mmCIF file of C-alpha atoms in Angstrom:
data_model
loop_
_atom_site.group_PDB
_atom_site.id
_atom_site.type_symbol
_atom_site.label_atom_id
_atom_site.label_comp_id
_atom_site.label_asym_id
_atom_site.label_seq_id
_atom_site.Cartn_x
_atom_site.Cartn_y
_atom_site.Cartn_z
ATOM 1 C CA MET A 510 25.880 -1.030 20.209
ATOM 2 C CA ALA A 511 23.686 -1.165 17.151
ATOM 3 C CA SER A 512 22.042 -4.356 16.002
ATOM 4 C CA ARG A 513 22.835 -5.848 12.615
ATOM 5 C CA ILE A 514 19.165 -5.503 11.700
ATOM 6 C CA LYS A 515 19.238 -1.768 12.492
ATOM 7 C CA ALA A 516 22.359 -1.229 10.389
ATOM 8 C CA ILE A 517 21.105 -3.169 7.384
ATOM 9 C CA GLY A 518 17.655 -1.589 7.659
ATOM 10 C CA ALA A 519 19.165 1.893 7.599
ATOM 11 C CA LEU A 520 21.524 1.302 4.670
ATOM 12 C CA ARG A 521 19.732 -1.184 2.430
ATOM 13 C CA PRO A 522 18.375 0.043 -0.890
ATOM 14 C CA ARG A 523 14.640 0.642 -0.777
ATOM 15 C CA ILE A 524 11.967 2.290 -2.857
ATOM 16 C CA GLN A 525 10.921 5.777 -1.799
ATOM 17 C CA LEU A 526 7.174 5.285 -2.090
ATOM 18 C CA GLY A 527 5.141 7.979 -3.776
ATOM 19 C CA LYS A 528 1.543 8.880 -3.052
ATOM 20 C CA THR A 529 -0.654 5.766 -2.888
ATOM 21 C CA VAL A 530 -2.993 5.340 -5.850
ATOM 22 C CA GLN A 531 -6.521 5.473 -4.474
ATOM 23 C CA LYS A 532 -9.464 3.557 -5.897
ATOM 24 C CA ALA A 533 -10.983 6.591 -7.650
ATOM 25 C CA GLU A 534 -7.773 7.231 -9.595
ATOM 26 C CA LEU A 535 -7.474 3.560 -10.521
ATOM 27 C CA VAL A 536 -11.121 3.449 -11.639
ATOM 28 C CA ARG A 537 -10.593 6.498 -13.889
ATOM 29 C CA SER A 538 -7.450 4.968 -15.399
ATOM 30 C CA LEU A 539 -9.108 1.605 -16.025
ATOM 31 C CA ALA A 540 -12.162 3.278 -17.569
ATOM 32 C CA ARG A 541 -9.918 5.233 -19.961
ATOM 33 C CA ALA A 542 -8.004 2.057 -20.880
ATOM 34 C CA THR A 543 -11.114 -0.040 -21.544
ATOM 35 C CA SER A 544 -14.541 0.388 -23.086
ATOM 36 C CA LEU A 545 -16.114 0.391 -19.610
ATOM 37 C CA ASN A 546 -17.430 3.476 -17.872
ATOM 38 C CA GLU A 547 -16.264 4.399 -14.369
ATOM 39 C CA GLY A 548 -19.436 3.056 -12.745
ATOM 40 C CA SER A 549 -18.966 -0.349 -14.356
ATOM 41 C CA VAL A 550 -15.300 -0.532 -13.363
ATOM 42 C CA ASP A 551 -16.187 0.401 -9.780
ATOM 43 C CA LEU A 552 -18.912 -2.258 -9.713
ATOM 44 C CA VAL A 553 -16.524 -4.939 -11.028
ATOM 45 C CA ILE A 554 -13.927 -4.085 -8.370
ATOM 46 C CA LYS A 555 -16.536 -4.267 -5.592
ATOM 47 C CA GLU A 556 -17.920 -7.550 -6.920
ATOM 48 C CA LEU A 557 -14.425 -9.042 -7.209
ATOM 49 C CA ARG A 558 -13.778 -8.100 -3.577
ATOM 50 C CA ASP A 559 -17.071 -9.626 -2.450
ATOM 51 C CA GLN A 560 -16.453 -12.850 -4.380
ATOM 52 C CA ILE A 561 -12.980 -13.227 -2.886
ATOM 53 C CA ILE A 562 -14.502 -12.812 0.587
ATOM 54 C CA GLU A 563 -17.174 -15.436 -0.160
ATOM 55 C CA TYR A 564 -14.640 -17.988 -1.410
ATOM 56 C CA HIS A 565 -12.373 -17.295 1.564
ATOM 57 C CA ARG A 566 -15.294 -17.876 3.946
ATOM 58 C CA THR A 567 -15.431 -21.429 2.616
ATOM 59 C CA GLY A 568 -11.692 -21.932 3.041
ATOM 60 C CA ARG A 569 -10.782 -21.541 -0.622
ATOM 61 C CA ALA A 570 -7.940 -19.542 -2.132
ATOM 62 C CA VAL A 571 -8.623 -17.416 -5.202
ATOM 63 C CA LYS A 572 -6.126 -17.398 -8.077
ATOM 64 C CA ILE A 573 -6.492 -14.863 -10.871
ATOM 65 C CA GLU A 574 -4.002 -15.430 -13.664
ATOM 66 C CA GLY A 575 -2.048 -12.251 -14.241
ATOM 67 C CA LEU A 576 -2.854 -10.817 -10.794
ATOM 68 C CA GLY A 577 -2.021 -13.436 -8.194
ATOM 69 C CA THR A 578 -3.428 -15.624 -5.459
ATOM 70 C CA TRP A 579 -5.316 -14.590 -2.329
ATOM 71 C CA THR A 580 -5.304 -17.225 0.421
ATOM 72 C CA PRO A 581 -7.244 -17.125 3.710
ATOM 73 C CA ASN A 582 -5.092 -17.582 6.827
ATOM 74 C CA MET A 583 -5.790 -17.949 10.521
ATOM 75 C CA ALA A 584 -3.706 -16.629 13.422
ATOM 76 C CA LEU A 585 -3.185 -18.528 16.660
ATOM 77 C CA ASP A 586 -6.010 -16.554 18.266
ATOM 78 C CA GLY A 587 -8.406 -17.511 15.454
ATOM 79 C CA ALA A 588 -8.367 -14.121 13.727
ATOM 80 C CA LEU A 589 -8.705 -14.447 9.976
ATOM 81 C CA ASP A 590 -6.427 -12.697 7.536
ATOM 82 C CA VAL A 591 -5.507 -12.870 3.863
ATOM 83 C CA GLN A 592 -2.144 -13.623 2.270
ATOM 84 C CA TYR A 593 -1.552 -12.269 -1.234
ATOM 85 C CA ARG A 594 1.056 -13.675 -3.583
ATOM 86 C CA ALA A 595 1.602 -11.683 -6.763
ATOM 87 C CA ASP A 596 1.465 -13.470 -10.108
ATOM 88 C CA GLY A 597 4.823 -13.961 -11.789
ATOM 89 C CA ALA A 598 3.766 -11.591 -14.582
ATOM 90 C CA ILE A 599 3.602 -8.720 -12.072
ATOM 91 C CA ILE A 600 7.017 -9.540 -10.592
ATOM 92 C CA SER A 601 8.516 -10.017 -14.047
ATOM 93 C CA GLY A 602 6.994 -6.764 -15.325
ATOM 94 C CA LEU A 603 8.319 -4.880 -12.316
ATOM 95 C CA ASN A 604 11.809 -6.312 -12.778
ATOM 96 C CA THR A 605 12.142 -5.538 -16.485
ATOM 97 C CA ALA A 606 15.551 -3.880 -16.719
ATOM 98 C CA GLY A 607 15.551 -0.135 -17.209
ATOM 99 C CA LEU A 608 11.820 0.452 -16.749
ATOM 100 C CA PHE A 609 11.663 1.372 -13.037
ATOM 101 C CA THR A 610 11.383 5.158 -12.793
ATOM 102 C CA GLY A 611 10.761 5.545 -9.060
ATOM 103 C CA ASP A 612 13.224 6.915 -6.541
ATOM 104 C CA VAL A 613 15.562 4.527 -4.695
ATOM 105 C CA VAL A 614 16.980 5.421 -1.293
ATOM 106 C CA ASN A 615 20.556 4.143 -0.840
ATOM 107 C CA ARG A 616 20.762 3.254 -4.529
ATOM 108 C CA GLU A 617 24.551 3.086 -4.205
ATOM 109 C CA ASN A 618 24.149 0.045 -1.927
ATOM 110 C CA ILE A 619 22.349 -2.133 -4.467
ATOM 111 C CA GLY A 620 24.130 -5.478 -4.639
ATOM 112 C CA LYS A 621 25.981 -5.118 -1.339
ATOM 113 C CA SER A 622 25.791 -7.992 1.136
ATOM 114 C CA GLY A 623 24.642 -7.739 4.725
ATOM 115 C CA ASP A 624 28.268 -7.967 5.821
ATOM 116 C CA GLU A 625 29.213 -5.084 3.521
ATOM 117 C CA LEU A 626 26.353 -2.954 4.853
ATOM 118 C CA THR A 627 27.422 -3.759 8.416
ATOM 119 C CA THR A 628 30.985 -2.689 7.637
ATOM 120 C CA LEU A 629 29.678 0.512 6.049
ATOM 121 C CA TRP A 630 27.550 1.188 9.149
ATOM 122 C CA ASN A 631 30.568 0.721 11.398
ATOM 123 C CA GLU A 632 32.578 3.160 9.265
ATOM 124 C CA GLN A 633 29.799 5.757 9.343
ATOM 125 C CA HIS A 634 28.889 5.238 13.019
ATOM 126 C CA PRO A 635 32.065 4.492 15.001
ATOM 127 C CA GLU A 636 30.236 5.594 18.158
ATOM 128 C CA ASP A 637 27.541 2.936 17.636
ATOM 129 C CA PRO A 638 29.131 -0.141 16.019
ATOM 130 C CA VAL A 639 27.194 -3.282 15.207
ATOM 131 C CA ALA A 640 27.372 -5.797 18.036
ATOM 132 C CA ASP A 641 28.940 -9.089 16.975
#
């Protein structure tokens, strides 16, 4: 018997990710969009990273309006990590109707509930129904 999580995970709509934008490509794009040269853009990115690390080492979160908030976290074993929460402008810009041009896997299932996806799974996989 399949788990509900397996069924929903297989049928839920999700973005088919393209090739990850690497730093060099981003630096070139930012340099073209601004009056900065690539070396300056690269330096600013590195300095921003280093400043975030320094603030985190003192237990402080870093909020950059328009980008988001980076917050230091600690696991039970004491390992440090960083949580990132995107600024509302990024979420809003991403959700502007009609502007997403990426590929969506299972696009036909947008708006369906977990129960509907489970029913669909059971119809498609009678040999492996979701366990109740």
